[in-house]
Amino acid sequence: MIINNADIATTAVKPDQFPTDGHPEVAFVGKSNVGKSSLINAMLGRKSLARTSKQPGKTRTINFYTVENKLYFVDLPGYGYARVSKSESAKWGEMVEGYLQNRPPLKRIFLLMDIRHEPGKNDLMLYEWFQHYELPFTIIATKADKLTRSQLQKHLAIIRRALAAPEPPIAFSSETRDGRDELWALILDTCGLTVL
């Protein structure tokens, strides 16, 4: 998949700042530093469209990236960063939950987890929240290049077991682009697009 046209469309903190053209949206959510921005850049074939940072908790807004003027990638703020105040954390919850529950163009949520670690308390909470509200979502296990092939399957099984998930997560690496084609196929199918 070659993307010729991708750009930041808008940065929002409230619904009246969201795009209004009705193009389908897929959202990426996960704890701080799990690799959301790196995944978005790898999916879009860009180096620094979505800003990456070594410092967790950098994304504090909902960022909409337009893809070939047909689709939006939505980068949601990372959760579970210890240095964020309680009020900041509550604001995150309000903003993100509002978007996830009340956004008709949202077709699928991708919940990112670091493949090297068992799902944490916040991961489990969000997973159960998606199930409770019957939101369409898929687990992405990021940083797959950090493990050997044999470790990979073992760690995917650990995540699946911890969540009691019906399907294994999609293993993804922003470095090697492993998982990119599988993820694109799922996105196009979910959004009812044959090509971009």
Tab-separated table of C-alpha atoms in Angstrom:
chain	number	residue	atom	x	y	z
A	1	MET	CA	0.000	0.000	0.000
A	2	ILE	CA	1.523	3.297	-1.125
A	3	ILE	CA	0.048	6.432	0.404
A	4	ASN	CA	0.523	9.552	-1.700
A	5	ASN	CA	-1.575	11.971	0.290
A	6	ALA	CA	-1.588	12.098	4.103
A	7	ASP	CA	-1.627	15.149	6.318
A	8	ILE	CA	-2.780	16.424	9.685
A	9	ALA	CA	-6.384	17.581	9.175
A	10	THR	CA	-7.210	18.966	12.605
A	11	THR	CA	-6.240	18.889	16.257
A	12	ALA	CA	-9.262	18.794	18.538
A	13	VAL	CA	-10.181	18.887	22.207
A	14	LYS	CA	-13.970	19.061	21.776
A	15	PRO	CA	-16.563	17.683	19.342
A	16	ASP	CA	-17.210	20.928	17.469
A	17	GLN	CA	-13.582	20.765	16.284
A	18	PHE	CA	-13.953	17.291	14.728
A	19	PRO	CA	-14.095	16.908	10.916
A	20	THR	CA	-17.597	17.190	9.455
A	21	ASP	CA	-17.196	15.563	6.011
A	22	GLY	CA	-18.316	12.112	7.218
A	23	HIS	CA	-15.268	10.164	5.954
A	24	PRO	CA	-14.753	6.902	7.888
A	25	GLU	CA	-12.401	7.027	10.866
A	26	VAL	CA	-10.190	4.485	12.616
A	27	ALA	CA	-8.816	5.407	16.038
A	28	PHE	CA	-5.592	4.369	17.746
A	29	VAL	CA	-5.473	4.242	21.533
A	30	GLY	CA	-3.002	2.861	24.046
A	31	LYS	CA	-0.891	3.744	27.031
A	32	SER	CA	1.725	6.466	26.723
A	33	ASN	CA	4.832	5.430	24.755
A	34	VAL	CA	3.243	2.262	23.321
A	35	GLY	CA	4.086	3.418	19.798
A	36	LYS	CA	0.878	5.008	18.449
A	37	SER	CA	2.612	7.815	16.550
A	38	SER	CA	5.273	5.438	15.198
A	39	LEU	CA	2.582	3.027	13.988
A	40	ILE	CA	0.653	5.841	12.256
A	41	ASN	CA	3.847	7.042	10.559
A	42	ALA	CA	4.703	3.480	9.439
A	43	MET	CA	1.177	2.878	8.123
A	44	LEU	CA	1.246	6.121	6.141
A	45	GLY	CA	4.831	5.741	4.935
A	46	ARG	CA	5.933	8.951	6.648
A	47	LYS	CA	8.818	9.643	8.998
A	48	SER	CA	7.355	12.310	11.214
A	49	LEU	CA	3.766	13.141	10.310
A	50	ALA	CA	2.618	12.006	13.748
A	51	ARG	CA	5.059	13.416	16.275
A	52	THR	CA	6.931	10.816	18.263
A	53	SER	CA	8.637	11.519	21.560
A	54	LYS	CA	10.788	9.699	24.075
A	55	GLN	CA	8.833	11.562	26.742
A	56	PRO	CA	5.522	9.827	27.499
A	57	GLY	CA	2.257	11.739	27.602
A	58	LYS	CA	3.072	14.132	24.751
A	59	THR	CA	-0.211	13.774	22.838
A	60	ARG	CA	-2.861	15.732	24.773
A	61	THR	CA	-5.287	16.324	21.909
A	62	ILE	CA	-7.263	14.189	19.458
A	63	ASN	CA	-5.330	14.395	16.192
A	64	PHE	CA	-7.081	13.640	12.893
A	65	TYR	CA	-4.901	12.663	9.912
A	66	THR	CA	-6.527	12.654	6.491
A	67	VAL	CA	-5.516	9.736	4.239
A	68	GLU	CA	-6.028	10.160	0.465
A	69	ASN	CA	-9.041	12.386	1.298
A	70	LYS	CA	-11.089	9.218	1.945
A	71	LEU	CA	-10.312	8.200	5.504
A	72	TYR	CA	-9.099	9.562	8.837
A	73	PHE	CA	-6.541	8.056	11.199
A	74	VAL	CA	-7.321	9.356	14.675
A	75	ASP	CA	-4.512	9.506	17.237
A	76	LEU	CA	-5.941	9.589	20.767
A	77	PRO	CA	-3.934	10.786	23.789
A	78	GLY	CA	-2.017	8.060	25.633
A	79	TYR	CA	-3.336	6.947	29.005
A	80	GLY	CA	-1.785	5.845	32.263
A	81	TYR	CA	1.120	8.283	32.371
A	82	ALA	CA	2.059	8.770	36.039
A	83	ARG	CA	3.162	12.427	35.771
A	84	VAL	CA	-0.238	13.566	34.522
A	85	SER	CA	-2.370	15.096	37.287
A	86	LYS	CA	-5.656	13.536	38.377
A	87	SER	CA	-7.640	16.393	36.824
A	88	GLU	CA	-5.684	16.027	33.547
A	89	SER	CA	-6.388	12.293	33.609
A	90	ALA	CA	-10.111	12.889	34.209
A	91	LYS	CA	-10.138	15.368	31.314
A	92	TRP	CA	-8.498	12.684	29.119
A	93	GLY	CA	-11.228	10.201	30.067
A	94	GLU	CA	-14.030	12.652	29.355
A	95	MET	CA	-12.622	13.759	25.992
A	96	VAL	CA	-11.695	10.291	24.735
A	97	GLU	CA	-14.815	8.496	26.004
A	98	GLY	CA	-16.971	11.198	24.445
A	99	TYR	CA	-15.270	10.685	21.102
A	100	LEU	CA	-15.353	6.871	21.222
A	101	GLN	CA	-19.013	6.622	22.242
A	102	ASN	CA	-20.571	9.379	20.168
A	103	ARG	CA	-18.766	9.442	16.842
A	104	PRO	CA	-20.797	7.926	13.945
A	105	PRO	CA	-17.902	7.946	11.390
A	106	LEU	CA	-15.729	5.859	13.785
A	107	LYS	CA	-15.555	2.376	12.253
A	108	ARG	CA	-12.924	0.628	14.386
A	109	ILE	CA	-10.677	1.229	17.374
A	110	PHE	CA	-7.174	-0.203	17.526
A	111	LEU	CA	-6.030	-0.828	21.089
A	112	LEU	CA	-2.228	-0.868	21.140
A	113	MET	CA	-0.226	-2.859	23.683
A	114	ASP	CA	3.518	-3.419	23.945
A	115	ILE	CA	4.089	-7.048	22.952
A	116	ARG	CA	6.875	-7.399	25.543
A	117	HIS	CA	4.582	-6.827	28.530
A	118	GLU	CA	1.426	-8.333	29.944
A	119	PRO	CA	-1.593	-6.026	29.629
A	120	GLY	CA	-1.705	-3.547	32.518
A	121	LYS	CA	-4.652	-2.429	34.640
A	122	ASN	CA	-5.553	0.417	32.229
A	123	ASP	CA	-5.304	-1.899	29.194
A	124	LEU	CA	-7.691	-4.367	30.819
A	125	MET	CA	-10.075	-1.608	31.859
A	126	LEU	CA	-10.232	-0.191	28.335
A	127	TYR	CA	-10.627	-3.664	26.814
A	128	GLU	CA	-13.598	-4.359	29.099
A	129	TRP	CA	-15.026	-0.893	28.412
A	130	PHE	CA	-14.960	-1.521	24.638
A	131	GLN	CA	-16.697	-4.867	25.182
A	132	HIS	CA	-19.313	-3.359	27.485
A	133	TYR	CA	-20.268	-0.689	24.942
A	134	GLU	CA	-19.965	-3.188	22.063
A	135	LEU	CA	-17.489	-1.012	20.208
A	136	PRO	CA	-15.656	-2.628	17.266
A	137	PHE	CA	-11.990	-2.958	18.184
A	138	THR	CA	-8.818	-4.917	17.462
A	139	ILE	CA	-5.724	-5.444	19.605
A	140	ILE	CA	-2.369	-4.492	18.068
A	141	ALA	CA	0.791	-5.801	19.753
A	142	THR	CA	3.450	-3.185	18.983
A	143	LYS	CA	7.268	-3.355	18.994
A	144	ALA	CA	7.251	-6.883	17.541
A	145	ASP	CA	10.799	-6.387	16.211
A	146	LYS	CA	12.069	-6.408	19.815
A	147	LEU	CA	11.370	-10.164	20.077
A	148	THR	CA	12.614	-13.245	18.256
A	149	ARG	CA	10.156	-15.252	16.136
A	150	SER	CA	9.763	-17.901	18.849
A	151	GLN	CA	9.220	-15.278	21.572
A	152	LEU	CA	6.664	-13.524	19.388
A	153	GLN	CA	4.092	-16.341	19.453
A	154	LYS	CA	4.585	-16.868	23.174
A	155	HIS	CA	3.985	-13.183	23.955
A	156	LEU	CA	0.943	-12.952	21.668
A	157	ALA	CA	-0.497	-15.918	23.568
A	158	ILE	CA	0.236	-14.207	26.927
A	159	ILE	CA	-1.670	-11.070	25.865
A	160	ARG	CA	-4.553	-13.095	24.464
A	161	ARG	CA	-4.813	-15.183	27.635
A	162	ALA	CA	-4.640	-12.134	29.957
A	163	LEU	CA	-7.528	-10.513	28.082
A	164	ALA	CA	-9.434	-13.738	27.428
A	165	ALA	CA	-9.561	-12.448	23.850
A	166	PRO	CA	-11.301	-14.516	21.156
A	167	GLU	CA	-8.526	-13.779	18.634
A	168	PRO	CA	-4.786	-13.210	18.943
A	169	PRO	CA	-3.547	-9.625	18.580
A	170	ILE	CA	-1.972	-8.450	15.325
A	171	ALA	CA	1.802	-8.249	15.816
A	172	PHE	CA	3.169	-4.981	14.440
A	173	SER	CA	6.585	-3.391	14.044
A	174	SER	CA	7.056	0.230	13.017
A	175	GLU	CA	10.699	-0.602	12.286
A	176	THR	CA	10.270	-3.583	9.939
A	177	ARG	CA	6.655	-2.815	8.870
A	178	ASP	CA	5.619	-6.361	9.853
A	179	GLY	CA	1.828	-6.418	10.246
A	180	ARG	CA	1.323	-3.366	8.019
A	181	ASP	CA	-0.368	-5.217	5.134
A	182	GLU	CA	-2.627	-7.175	7.492
A	183	LEU	CA	-3.639	-3.984	9.276
A	184	TRP	CA	-4.318	-2.130	6.024
A	185	ALA	CA	-6.497	-5.006	4.758
A	186	LEU	CA	-8.539	-4.852	7.978
A	187	ILE	CA	-8.885	-1.048	7.816
A	188	LEU	CA	-10.071	-1.050	4.195
A	189	ASP	CA	-12.532	-3.869	4.881
A	190	THR	CA	-13.869	-2.176	8.027
A	191	CYS	CA	-14.324	1.150	6.220
A	192	GLY	CA	-15.938	-0.389	3.143
A	193	LEU	CA	-13.100	0.787	0.884
A	194	THR	CA	-11.572	-1.395	-1.821
A	195	VAL	CA	-8.637	0.903	-2.545
A	196	LEU	CA	-7.433	4.288	-1.381
